[in-house]
Coordinates of C-alpha atoms and ligand atoms in Angstrom, one line a residue:
X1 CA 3.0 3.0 32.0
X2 CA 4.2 6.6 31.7
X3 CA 2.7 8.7 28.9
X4 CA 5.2 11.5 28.2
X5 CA 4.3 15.3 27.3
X6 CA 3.5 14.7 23.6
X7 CA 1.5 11.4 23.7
X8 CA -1.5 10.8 22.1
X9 CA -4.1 8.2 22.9
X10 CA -5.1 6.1 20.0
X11 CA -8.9 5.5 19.6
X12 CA -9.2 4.0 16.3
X13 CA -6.7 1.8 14.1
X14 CA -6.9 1.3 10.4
X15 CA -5.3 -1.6 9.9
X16 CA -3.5 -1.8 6.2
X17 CA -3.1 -5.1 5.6
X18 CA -5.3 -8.8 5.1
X19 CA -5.5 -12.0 5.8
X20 CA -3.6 -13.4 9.6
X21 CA -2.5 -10.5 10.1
X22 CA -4.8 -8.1 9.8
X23 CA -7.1 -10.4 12.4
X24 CA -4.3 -10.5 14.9
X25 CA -3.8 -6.6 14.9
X26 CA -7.5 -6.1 15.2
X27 CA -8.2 -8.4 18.0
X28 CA -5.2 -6.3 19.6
X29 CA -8.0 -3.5 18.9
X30 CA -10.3 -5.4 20.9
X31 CA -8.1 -6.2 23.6
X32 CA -7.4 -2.8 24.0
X33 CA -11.1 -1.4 23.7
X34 CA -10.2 0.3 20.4
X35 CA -11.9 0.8 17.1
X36 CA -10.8 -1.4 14.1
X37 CA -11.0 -0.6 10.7
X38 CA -10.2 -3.1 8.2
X39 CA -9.6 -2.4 4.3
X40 CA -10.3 -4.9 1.5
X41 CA -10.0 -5.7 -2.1
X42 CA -12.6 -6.6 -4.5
X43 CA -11.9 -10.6 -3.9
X44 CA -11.6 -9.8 0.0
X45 CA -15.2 -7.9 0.3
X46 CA -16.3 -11.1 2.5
X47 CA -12.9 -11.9 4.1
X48 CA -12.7 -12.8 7.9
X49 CA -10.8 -9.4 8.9
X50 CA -13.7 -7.6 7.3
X51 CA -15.9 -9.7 9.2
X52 CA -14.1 -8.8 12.3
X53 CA -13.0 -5.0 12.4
X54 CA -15.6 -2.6 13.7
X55 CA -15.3 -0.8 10.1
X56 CA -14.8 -1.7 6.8
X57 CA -13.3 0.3 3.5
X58 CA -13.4 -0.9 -0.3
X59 CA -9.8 0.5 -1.1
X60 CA -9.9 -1.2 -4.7
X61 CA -9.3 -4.4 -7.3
X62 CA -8.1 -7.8 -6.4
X63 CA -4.5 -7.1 -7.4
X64 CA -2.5 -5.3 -4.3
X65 CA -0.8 -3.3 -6.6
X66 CA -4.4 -1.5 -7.4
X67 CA -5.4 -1.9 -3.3
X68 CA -3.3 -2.6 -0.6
X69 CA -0.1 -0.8 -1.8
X70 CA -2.0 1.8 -2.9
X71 CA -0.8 4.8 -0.5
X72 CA -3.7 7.2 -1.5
X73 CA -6.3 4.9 -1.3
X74 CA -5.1 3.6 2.6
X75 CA -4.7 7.1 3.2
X76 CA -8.4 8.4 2.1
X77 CA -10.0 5.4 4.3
X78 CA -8.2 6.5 7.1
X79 CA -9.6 10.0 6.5
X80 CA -13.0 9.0 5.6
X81 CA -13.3 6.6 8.6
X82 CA -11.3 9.1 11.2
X83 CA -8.9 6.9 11.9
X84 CA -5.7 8.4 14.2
X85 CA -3.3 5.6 13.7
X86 CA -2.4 2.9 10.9
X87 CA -1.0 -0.7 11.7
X88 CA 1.0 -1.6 8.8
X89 CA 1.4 -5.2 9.7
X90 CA 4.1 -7.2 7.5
X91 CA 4.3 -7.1 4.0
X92 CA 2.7 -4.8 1.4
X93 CA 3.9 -1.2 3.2
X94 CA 5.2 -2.0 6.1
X95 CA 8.9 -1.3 5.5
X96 CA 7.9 1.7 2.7
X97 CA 9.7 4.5 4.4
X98 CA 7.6 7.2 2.2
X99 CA 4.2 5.7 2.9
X100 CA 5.2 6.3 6.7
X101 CA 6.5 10.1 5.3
X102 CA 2.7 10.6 4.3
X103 CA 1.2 9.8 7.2
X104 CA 3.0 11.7 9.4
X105 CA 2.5 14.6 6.5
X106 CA -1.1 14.1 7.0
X107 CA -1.2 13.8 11.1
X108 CA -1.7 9.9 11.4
X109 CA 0.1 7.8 13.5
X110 CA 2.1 5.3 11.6
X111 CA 2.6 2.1 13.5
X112 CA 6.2 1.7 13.4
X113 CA 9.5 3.2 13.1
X114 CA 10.5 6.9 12.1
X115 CA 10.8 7.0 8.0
X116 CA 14.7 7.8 8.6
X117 CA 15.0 4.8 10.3
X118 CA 12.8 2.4 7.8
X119 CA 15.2 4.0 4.8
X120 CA 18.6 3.3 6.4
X121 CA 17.6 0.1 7.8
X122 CA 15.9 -0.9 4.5
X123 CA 19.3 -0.4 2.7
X124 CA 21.4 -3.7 3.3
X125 CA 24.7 -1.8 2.5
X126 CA 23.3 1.2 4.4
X127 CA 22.4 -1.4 7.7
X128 CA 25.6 -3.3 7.3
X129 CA 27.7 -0.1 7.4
X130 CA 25.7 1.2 10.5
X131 CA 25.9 -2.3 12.2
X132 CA 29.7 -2.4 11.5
X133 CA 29.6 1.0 12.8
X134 CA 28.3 0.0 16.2
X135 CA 30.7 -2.5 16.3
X136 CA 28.4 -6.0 15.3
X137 CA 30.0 -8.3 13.7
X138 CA 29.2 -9.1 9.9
X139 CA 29.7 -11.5 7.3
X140 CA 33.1 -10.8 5.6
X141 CA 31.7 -8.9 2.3
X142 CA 31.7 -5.7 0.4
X143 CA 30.6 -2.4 2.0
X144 CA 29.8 -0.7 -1.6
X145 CA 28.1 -1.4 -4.9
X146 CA 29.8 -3.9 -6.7
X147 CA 29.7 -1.9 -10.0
X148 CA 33.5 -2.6 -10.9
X149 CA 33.7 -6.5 -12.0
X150 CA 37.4 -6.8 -11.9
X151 CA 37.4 -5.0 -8.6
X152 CA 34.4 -7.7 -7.2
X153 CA 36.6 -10.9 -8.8
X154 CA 39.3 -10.4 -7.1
X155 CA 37.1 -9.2 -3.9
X156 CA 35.1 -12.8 -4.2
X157 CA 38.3 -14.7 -5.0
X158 CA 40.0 -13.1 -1.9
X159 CA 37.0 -14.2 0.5
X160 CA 36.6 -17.4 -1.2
X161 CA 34.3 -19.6 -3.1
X162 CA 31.1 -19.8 -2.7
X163 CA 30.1 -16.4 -2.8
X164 CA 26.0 -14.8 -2.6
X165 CA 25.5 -12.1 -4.4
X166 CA 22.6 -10.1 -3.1
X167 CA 20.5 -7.2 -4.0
X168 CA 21.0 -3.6 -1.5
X169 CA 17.1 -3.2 -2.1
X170 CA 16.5 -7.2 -1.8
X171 CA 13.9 -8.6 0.9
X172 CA 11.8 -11.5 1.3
X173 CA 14.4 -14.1 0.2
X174 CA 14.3 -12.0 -3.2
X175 CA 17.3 -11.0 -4.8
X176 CA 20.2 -13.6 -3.8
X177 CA 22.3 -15.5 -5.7
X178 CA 24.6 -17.9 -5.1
X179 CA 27.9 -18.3 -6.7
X180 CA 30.0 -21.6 -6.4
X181 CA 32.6 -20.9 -8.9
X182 CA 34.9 -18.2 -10.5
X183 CA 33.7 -19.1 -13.7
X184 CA 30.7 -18.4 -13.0
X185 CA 31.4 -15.3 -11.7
X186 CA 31.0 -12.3 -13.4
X187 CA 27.6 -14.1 -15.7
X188 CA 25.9 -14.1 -12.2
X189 CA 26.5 -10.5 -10.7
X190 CA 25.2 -9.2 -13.9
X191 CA 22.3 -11.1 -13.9
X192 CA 21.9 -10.1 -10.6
X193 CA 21.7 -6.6 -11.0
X194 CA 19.5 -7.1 -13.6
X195 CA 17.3 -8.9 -11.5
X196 CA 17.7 -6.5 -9.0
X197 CA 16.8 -3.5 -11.3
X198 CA 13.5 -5.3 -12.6
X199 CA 12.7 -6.3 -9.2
X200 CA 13.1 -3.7 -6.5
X201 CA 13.6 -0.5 -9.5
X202 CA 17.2 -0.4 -7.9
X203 CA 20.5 -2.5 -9.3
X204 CA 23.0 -2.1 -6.6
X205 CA 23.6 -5.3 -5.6
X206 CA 27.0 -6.5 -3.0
X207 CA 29.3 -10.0 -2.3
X208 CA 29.2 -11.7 1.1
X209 CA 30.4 -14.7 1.9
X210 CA 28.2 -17.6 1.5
X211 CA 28.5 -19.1 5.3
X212 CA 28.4 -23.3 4.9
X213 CA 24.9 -24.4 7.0
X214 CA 24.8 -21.6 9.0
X215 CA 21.5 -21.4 11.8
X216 CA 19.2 -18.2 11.3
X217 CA 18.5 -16.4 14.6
X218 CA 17.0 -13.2 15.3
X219 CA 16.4 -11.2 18.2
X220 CA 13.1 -9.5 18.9
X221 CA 13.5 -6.0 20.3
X222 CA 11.3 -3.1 21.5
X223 CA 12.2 0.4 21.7
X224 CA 9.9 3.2 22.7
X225 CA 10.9 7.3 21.9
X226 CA 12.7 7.7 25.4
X227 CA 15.5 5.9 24.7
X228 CA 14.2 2.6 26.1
X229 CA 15.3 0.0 24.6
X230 CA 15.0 -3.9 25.2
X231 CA 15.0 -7.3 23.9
X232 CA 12.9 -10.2 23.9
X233 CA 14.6 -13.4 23.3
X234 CA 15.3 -15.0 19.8
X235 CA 13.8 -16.8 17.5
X236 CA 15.4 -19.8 15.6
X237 CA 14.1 -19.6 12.0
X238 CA 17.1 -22.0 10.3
X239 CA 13.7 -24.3 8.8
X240 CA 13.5 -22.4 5.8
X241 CA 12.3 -22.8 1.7
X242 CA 14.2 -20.9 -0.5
X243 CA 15.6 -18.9 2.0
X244 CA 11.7 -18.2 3.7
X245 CA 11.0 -19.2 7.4
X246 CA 8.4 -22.5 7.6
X247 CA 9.2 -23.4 10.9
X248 CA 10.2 -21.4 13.7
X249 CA 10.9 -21.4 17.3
X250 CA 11.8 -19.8 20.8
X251 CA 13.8 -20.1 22.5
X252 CA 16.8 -21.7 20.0
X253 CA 18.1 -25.1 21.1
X254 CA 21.6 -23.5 20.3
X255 CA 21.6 -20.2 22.0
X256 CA 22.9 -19.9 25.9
X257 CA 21.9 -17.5 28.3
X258 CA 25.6 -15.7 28.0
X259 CA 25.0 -15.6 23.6
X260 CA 21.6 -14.8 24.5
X261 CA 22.6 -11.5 26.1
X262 CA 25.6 -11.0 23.9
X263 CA 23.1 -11.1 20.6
X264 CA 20.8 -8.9 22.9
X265 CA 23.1 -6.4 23.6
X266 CA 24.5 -6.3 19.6
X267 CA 20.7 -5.8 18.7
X268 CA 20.4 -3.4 20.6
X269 CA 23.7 -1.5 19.5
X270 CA 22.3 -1.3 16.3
X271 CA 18.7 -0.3 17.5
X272 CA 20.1 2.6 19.4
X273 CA 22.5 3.7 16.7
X274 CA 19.4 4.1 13.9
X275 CA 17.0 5.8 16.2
X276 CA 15.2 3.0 16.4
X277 CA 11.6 3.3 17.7
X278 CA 8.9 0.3 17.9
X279 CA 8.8 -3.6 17.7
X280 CA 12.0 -5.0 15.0
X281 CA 13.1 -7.4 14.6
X282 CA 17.5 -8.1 14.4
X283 CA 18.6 -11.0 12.2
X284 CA 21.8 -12.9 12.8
X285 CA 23.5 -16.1 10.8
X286 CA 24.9 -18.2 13.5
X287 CA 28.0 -20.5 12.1
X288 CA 28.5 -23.9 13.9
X289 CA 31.1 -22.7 16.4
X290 CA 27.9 -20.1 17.5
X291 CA 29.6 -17.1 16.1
X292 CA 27.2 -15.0 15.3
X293 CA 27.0 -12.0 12.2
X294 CA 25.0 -9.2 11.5
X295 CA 22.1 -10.2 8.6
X296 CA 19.4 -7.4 8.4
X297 CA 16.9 -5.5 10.3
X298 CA 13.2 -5.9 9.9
X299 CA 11.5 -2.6 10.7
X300 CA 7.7 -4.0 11.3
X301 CA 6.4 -7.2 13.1
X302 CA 7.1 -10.4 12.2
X303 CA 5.3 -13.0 11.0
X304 CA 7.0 -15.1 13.5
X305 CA 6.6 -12.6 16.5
X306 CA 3.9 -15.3 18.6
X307 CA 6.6 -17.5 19.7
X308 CA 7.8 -14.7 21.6
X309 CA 4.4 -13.6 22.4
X310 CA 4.1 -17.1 24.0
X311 CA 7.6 -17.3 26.0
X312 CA 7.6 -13.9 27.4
X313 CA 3.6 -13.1 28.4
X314 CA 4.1 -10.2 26.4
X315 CA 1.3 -8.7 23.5
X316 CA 3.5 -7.6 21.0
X317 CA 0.6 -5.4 19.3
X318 CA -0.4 -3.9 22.1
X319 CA 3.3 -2.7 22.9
X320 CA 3.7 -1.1 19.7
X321 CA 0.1 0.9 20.2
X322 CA 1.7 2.0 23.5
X323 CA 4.9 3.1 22.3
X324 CA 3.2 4.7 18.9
X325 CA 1.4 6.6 21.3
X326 CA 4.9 7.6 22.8
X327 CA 4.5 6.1 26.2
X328 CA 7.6 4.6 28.1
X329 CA 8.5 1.1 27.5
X330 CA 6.4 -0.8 30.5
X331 CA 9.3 -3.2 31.1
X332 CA 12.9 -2.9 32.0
X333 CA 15.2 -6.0 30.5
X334 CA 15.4 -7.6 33.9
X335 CA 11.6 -7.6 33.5
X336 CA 11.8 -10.0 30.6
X337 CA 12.1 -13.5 31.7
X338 CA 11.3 -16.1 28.8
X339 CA 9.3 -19.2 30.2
X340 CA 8.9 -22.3 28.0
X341 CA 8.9 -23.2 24.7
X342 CA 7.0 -22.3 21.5
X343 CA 6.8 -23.6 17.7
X344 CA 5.7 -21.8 15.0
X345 CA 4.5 -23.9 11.7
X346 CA 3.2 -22.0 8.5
X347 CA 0.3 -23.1 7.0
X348 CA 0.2 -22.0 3.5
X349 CA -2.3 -23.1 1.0
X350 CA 0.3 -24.7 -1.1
X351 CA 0.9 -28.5 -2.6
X352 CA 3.9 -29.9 -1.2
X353 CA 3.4 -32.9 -3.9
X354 CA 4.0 -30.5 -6.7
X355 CA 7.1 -28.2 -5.8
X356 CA 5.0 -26.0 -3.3
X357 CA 2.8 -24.6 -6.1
X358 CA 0.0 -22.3 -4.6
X359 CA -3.5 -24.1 -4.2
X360 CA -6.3 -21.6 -5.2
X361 CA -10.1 -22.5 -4.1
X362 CA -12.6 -22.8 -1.6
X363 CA -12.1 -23.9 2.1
X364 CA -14.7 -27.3 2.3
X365 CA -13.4 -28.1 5.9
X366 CA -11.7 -25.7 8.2
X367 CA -11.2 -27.1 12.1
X368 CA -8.2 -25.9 13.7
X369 CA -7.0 -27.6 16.6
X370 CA -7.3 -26.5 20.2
X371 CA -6.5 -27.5 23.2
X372 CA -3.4 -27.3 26.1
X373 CA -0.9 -24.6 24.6
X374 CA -2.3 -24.2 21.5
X375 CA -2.9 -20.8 19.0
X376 CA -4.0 -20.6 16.0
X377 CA -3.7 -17.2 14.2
X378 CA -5.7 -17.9 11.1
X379 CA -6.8 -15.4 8.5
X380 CA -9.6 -17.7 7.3
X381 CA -12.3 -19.7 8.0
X382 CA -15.0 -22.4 6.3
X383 CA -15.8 -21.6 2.9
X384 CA -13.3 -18.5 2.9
X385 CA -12.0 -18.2 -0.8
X386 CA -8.0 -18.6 -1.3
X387 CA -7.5 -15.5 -4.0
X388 CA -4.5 -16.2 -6.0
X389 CA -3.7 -12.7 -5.4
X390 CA -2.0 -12.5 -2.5
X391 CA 1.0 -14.5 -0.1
X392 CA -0.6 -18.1 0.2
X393 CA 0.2 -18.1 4.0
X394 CA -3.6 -18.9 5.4
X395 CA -2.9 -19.4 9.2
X396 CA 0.1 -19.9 11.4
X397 CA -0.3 -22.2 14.6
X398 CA 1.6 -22.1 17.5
X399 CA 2.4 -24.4 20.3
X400 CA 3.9 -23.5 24.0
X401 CA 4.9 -26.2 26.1
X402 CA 7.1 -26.0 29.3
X403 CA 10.0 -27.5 27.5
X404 CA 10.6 -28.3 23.7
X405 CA 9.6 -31.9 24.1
X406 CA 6.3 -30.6 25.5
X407 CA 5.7 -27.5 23.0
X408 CA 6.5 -30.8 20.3
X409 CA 4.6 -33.6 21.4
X410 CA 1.4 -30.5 21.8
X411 CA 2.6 -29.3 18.3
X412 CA 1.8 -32.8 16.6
X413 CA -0.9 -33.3 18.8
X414 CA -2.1 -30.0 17.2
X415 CA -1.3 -30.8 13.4
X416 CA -3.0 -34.4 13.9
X417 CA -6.3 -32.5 14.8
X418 CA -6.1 -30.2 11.6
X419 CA -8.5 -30.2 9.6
X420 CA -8.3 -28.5 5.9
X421 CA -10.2 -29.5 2.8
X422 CA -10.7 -27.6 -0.9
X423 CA -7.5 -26.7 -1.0
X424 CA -3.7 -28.7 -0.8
X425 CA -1.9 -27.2 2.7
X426 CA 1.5 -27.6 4.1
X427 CA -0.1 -29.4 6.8
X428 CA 1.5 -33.0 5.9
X429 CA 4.5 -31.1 5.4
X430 CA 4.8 -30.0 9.2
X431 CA 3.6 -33.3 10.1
X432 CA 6.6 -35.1 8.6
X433 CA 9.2 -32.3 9.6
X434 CA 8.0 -32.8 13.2
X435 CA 9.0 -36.1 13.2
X436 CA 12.2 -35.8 11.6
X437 CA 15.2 -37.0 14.1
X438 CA 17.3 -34.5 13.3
X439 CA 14.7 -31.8 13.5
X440 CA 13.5 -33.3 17.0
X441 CA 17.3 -33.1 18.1
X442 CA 17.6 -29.5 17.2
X443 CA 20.2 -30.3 14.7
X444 CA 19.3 -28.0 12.1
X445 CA 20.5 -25.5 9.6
X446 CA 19.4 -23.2 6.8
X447 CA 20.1 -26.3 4.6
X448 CA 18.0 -28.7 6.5
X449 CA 15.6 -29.0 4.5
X450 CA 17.1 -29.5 1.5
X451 CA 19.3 -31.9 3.0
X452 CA 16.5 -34.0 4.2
X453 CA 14.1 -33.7 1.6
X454 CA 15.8 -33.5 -1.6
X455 CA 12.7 -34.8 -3.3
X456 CA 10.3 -32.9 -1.4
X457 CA 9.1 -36.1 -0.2
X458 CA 7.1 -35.1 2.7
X459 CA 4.1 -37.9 2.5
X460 CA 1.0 -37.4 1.2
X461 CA -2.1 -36.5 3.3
X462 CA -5.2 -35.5 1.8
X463 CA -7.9 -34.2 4.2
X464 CA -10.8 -35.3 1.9
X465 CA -9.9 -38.7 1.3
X466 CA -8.9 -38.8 5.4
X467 CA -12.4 -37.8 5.7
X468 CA -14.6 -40.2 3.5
X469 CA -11.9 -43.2 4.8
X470 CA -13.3 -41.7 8.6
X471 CA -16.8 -42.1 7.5
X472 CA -16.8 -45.2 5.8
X473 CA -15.0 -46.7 8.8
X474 CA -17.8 -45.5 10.9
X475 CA -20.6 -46.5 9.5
X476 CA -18.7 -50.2 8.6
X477 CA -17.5 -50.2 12.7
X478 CA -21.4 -48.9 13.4
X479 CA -22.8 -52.0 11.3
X480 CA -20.4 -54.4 12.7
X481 CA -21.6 -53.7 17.0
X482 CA -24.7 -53.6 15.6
X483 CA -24.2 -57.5 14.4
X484 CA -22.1 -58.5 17.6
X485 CA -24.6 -57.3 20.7
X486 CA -27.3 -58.6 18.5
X487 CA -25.4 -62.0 18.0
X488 CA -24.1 -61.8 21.4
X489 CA -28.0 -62.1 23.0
X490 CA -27.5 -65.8 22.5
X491 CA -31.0 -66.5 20.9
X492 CA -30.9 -64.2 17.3
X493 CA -28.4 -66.8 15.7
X494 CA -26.4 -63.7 13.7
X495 CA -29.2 -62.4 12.3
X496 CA -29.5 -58.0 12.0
X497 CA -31.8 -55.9 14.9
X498 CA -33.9 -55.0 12.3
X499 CA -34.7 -59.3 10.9
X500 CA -34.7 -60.1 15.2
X501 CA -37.7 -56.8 15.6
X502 CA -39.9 -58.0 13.1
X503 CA -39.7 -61.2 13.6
X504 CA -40.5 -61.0 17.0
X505 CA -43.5 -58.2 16.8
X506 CA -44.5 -60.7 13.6
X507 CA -44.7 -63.5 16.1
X508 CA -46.6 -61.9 18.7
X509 CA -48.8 -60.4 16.3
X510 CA -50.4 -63.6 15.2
X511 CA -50.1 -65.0 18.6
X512 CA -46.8 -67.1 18.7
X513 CA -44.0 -66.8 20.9
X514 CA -40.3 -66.0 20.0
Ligands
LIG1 P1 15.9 -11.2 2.8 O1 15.9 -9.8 3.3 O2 15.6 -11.4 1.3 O3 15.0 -12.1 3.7 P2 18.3 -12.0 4.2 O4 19.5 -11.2 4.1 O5 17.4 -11.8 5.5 O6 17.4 -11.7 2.9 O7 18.6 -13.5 4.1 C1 17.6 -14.5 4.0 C2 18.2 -15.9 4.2 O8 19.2 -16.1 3.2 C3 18.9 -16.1 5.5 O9 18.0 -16.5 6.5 C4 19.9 -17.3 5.1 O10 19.2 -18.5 5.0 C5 20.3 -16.9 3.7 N1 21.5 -16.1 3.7 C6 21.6 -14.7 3.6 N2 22.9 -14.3 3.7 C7 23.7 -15.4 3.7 C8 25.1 -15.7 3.8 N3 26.0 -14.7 3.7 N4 25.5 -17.0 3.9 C9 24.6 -18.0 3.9 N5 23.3 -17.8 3.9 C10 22.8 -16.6 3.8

């Protein structure tokens, strides 16, 4: 790797975030023989990242909006601790273009694309326009704020029925809206912006069309400061809850090695025309005839990025330290060669039985399954404390195999050994999915779910009672041997060890024989 005139070596991260991925970035610290400094909330003073970075800060109350998206207090522990670099990881500020302003202000590295770039990018209109600019195909929509009703009728009647209606500032599967109707038209884009407004502090909201059971598939790229720019492969990520990935995997079953590079190359046209700099990731909706349109950019890591991690041999964290510290990419894209297959399955602490709601408590039981192919990137452990704080997402395993009946047979393999008790999990979720036929086939779209599961009827496993059934079998199975070797030794008639052992030491005691 070449470091260029300007690069700076990173020695210590602070890494602004909790839970999974605040562990994964730091034992990217470790890997790389650098220090790690974690920051924490009141309810996380005991958490496992704390546990695990070299250095720990108390950056304020449970609530994020008091700690973790607090700029000044992220900023102060990086001072205090003499941190050079911060690792946003997903979430909280990791797509906040003026938290990455400030610490460039104050002379830390931010972990991830320039401001400008995080701004534009962060803008769906402003994306759209600069991916249509670069010539990537998008969803037939509006290019400005639909403030005008009249003007966006006759805009949605012209691209037909059913319509979204999404939010410019909208992320995380916030700020959407489906419309099926005229009638219901003009009710639902003001609500919209309203929603928008409250949510995001921004109204402008836009029409695409809604695309019938389109696939979701993104392509991972990396761009260092040179003008090196690659990409990694996609990720299928159609298994999704109210428009949020559950399932994920890499390579798609869908995607050839000519759409691969055709998908590669628009990423890429859209990386190079924002400045890009860092690990993104580019998302596409893919319609059944594999016709693919520009969605959004995602200017951090994913939470999804370990699939690719496990097809292409390449540490995603560590690339982004190297290119933060403004060395030349390491690999060319004839270097990237994707090998195998890889799953993804969230494990939130959530109760499928009652619509998903988030399970608060205690972890009694934690075991995570090992084994051939197998990763688990957990943010807790036994007896770690769910706060109702913060995403319920508690770990994320993922499965390589050499093919996707491998990486599936190891993924249920893996789920079987799972072991979770205190709180509800989407374990038995994951377990059902997996065996879904449709699912296994690969025939699956952002309504599969839905489709399948209209009744979120996805069994019911319960760790605890798994557990007590286990024991209770054991000692009964225990009991049972017991009786058959001891009725087996032809002269005890049936009778226990314990009535054969004293009678006999009885007998021989006063002199008689057995
Ligand atoms: P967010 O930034 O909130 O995650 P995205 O634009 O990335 O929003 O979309 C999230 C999901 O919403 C997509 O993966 C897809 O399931 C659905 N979606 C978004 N736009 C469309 C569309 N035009 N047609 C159909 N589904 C869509």
């Amino acid at each position: 790797m070449i470091m260029s005139k300007q690069a700076k070596k990173i020695k210590k991260i602070l890494i602004a975030n909790r839970g999974e991925i605040a562990v994964r970035v730091i034992r990217a610290c470790d890997d790389l023989g650098l220090t790690s400094v974690a920051v924490f909330s009141e309810c996380d003073r005991t958490a496992y990242h704390v546990r695990l970075a070299h250095e720990a800060v108390y950056i304020g109350p449970s609530p994020s909006n008091e700690s973790y998206l607090v700029q000044d207090n992220i900023i102060r522990a990086a001072k205090e601790t003499g941190a050079d670099a911060i690792h946003p990881g997903y979430g909280f500020l990791a797509e906040n273009a003026e938290f990455a302003q400030r610490c460039a202000d104050e002379g830390i590295i931010f972990i991830g694309p320039k401001p400008e770039t995080i701004r534009t990018l962060g803008d769906k209109l402003q994306a759209r326009e600069m991916a249509m600019k670069a010539g990537l195909p998008v969803v037939p929509g509006t290019d400005s704020p639909t403030d005008d009703i009249t003007v966006a009728k006759k805009f949605a009647s012209k691209i037909g029925y059913p319509v979204l209606i999404k939010a410019a500032a909208g992320g995380g599967g916030k700020g959407m809206r489906v419309v099926k109707s005229e009638e219901a038209f003009e009710e639902s884009l003001a609500t919209a912006a309203r929603e928008a407004k409250s949510a995001f502090g921004d109204g402008r909201v836009f029409i695409e069309k809604y695309l019938v059971k389109p696939r979701h598939i993104e392509i991972q790229i990396l761009c260092d400061e040179h003008g090196n720019c690659i990409y990694l492969g996609e990720r299928e990520c159609s298994i999704q809850r109210r428009h949020q990935k559950v399932i994920e995997e890499s390579p798609s079953p869908v995607v050839t090695p000519e759409l691969r590079q055709r998908m590669g190359e628009a990423a890429i046209g859209i990386a190079r025309a924002s400045g890009y700099v860092g690990a993104g990731t580019v998302e596409f909706l893919v319609d059944k005839d594999l016709s693919f349109y520009f969605l959004e950019v995602n200017t951090r890591l994913q939470v999804e990025h370990p699939v690719t991690e496990m097809i292409t041999g390449i540490d995603l964290v560590k690339e982004q330290v190297a290119v933060a510290e403004g060395r030349h990419l390491r690999f060319t894209q004839d270097d990237i060669k994707l090998n195998g297959h890889a799953f993804e399955c969230r494990i939130y602490a959530e109760d499928p039985e009652a619509g998903f709601m988030p399970s608060t408590g205690q972890l009694k039981n934690y075991r995570i399954p090992a084994g051939p192919g197998v990763r688990v990137d957990s943010g807790v452990v036994i007896f770690s404390e769910i706060p109702i704080y913060y995403d319920p997402m508690i770990a994320k395993l993922v499965v390589w195999g050499s093919d996707r009946e491998e990486a599936l047979a190891r993924t249920r393999r893996a789920l079987e050994e799972y072991r979770l008790s205190g709180v509800k999990s989407t374990i038995s979720f994951h377990r059902t999915v997996l065996q879904n036929e449709r699912f296994v086939k690969g025939d699956i779209s952002t309504h599969f779910l839905e489709e399948e599961y209209p009744e979120n009827n996805y069994g019911n496993y319960d760790d605890e009672l798994m557990e007590s059934a286990a024991i209770a079998a054991a000692v009964e199975k225990f009991l049972t041997e017991r009786k058959i070797s001891v009725s087996n030794s032809g002269s005890s008639h049936g009778r226990s060890g314990w009535v054969n052992y004293h009678r006999a030491t009885g007998l021989r005691k006063f002199g008689g024989s057995r």
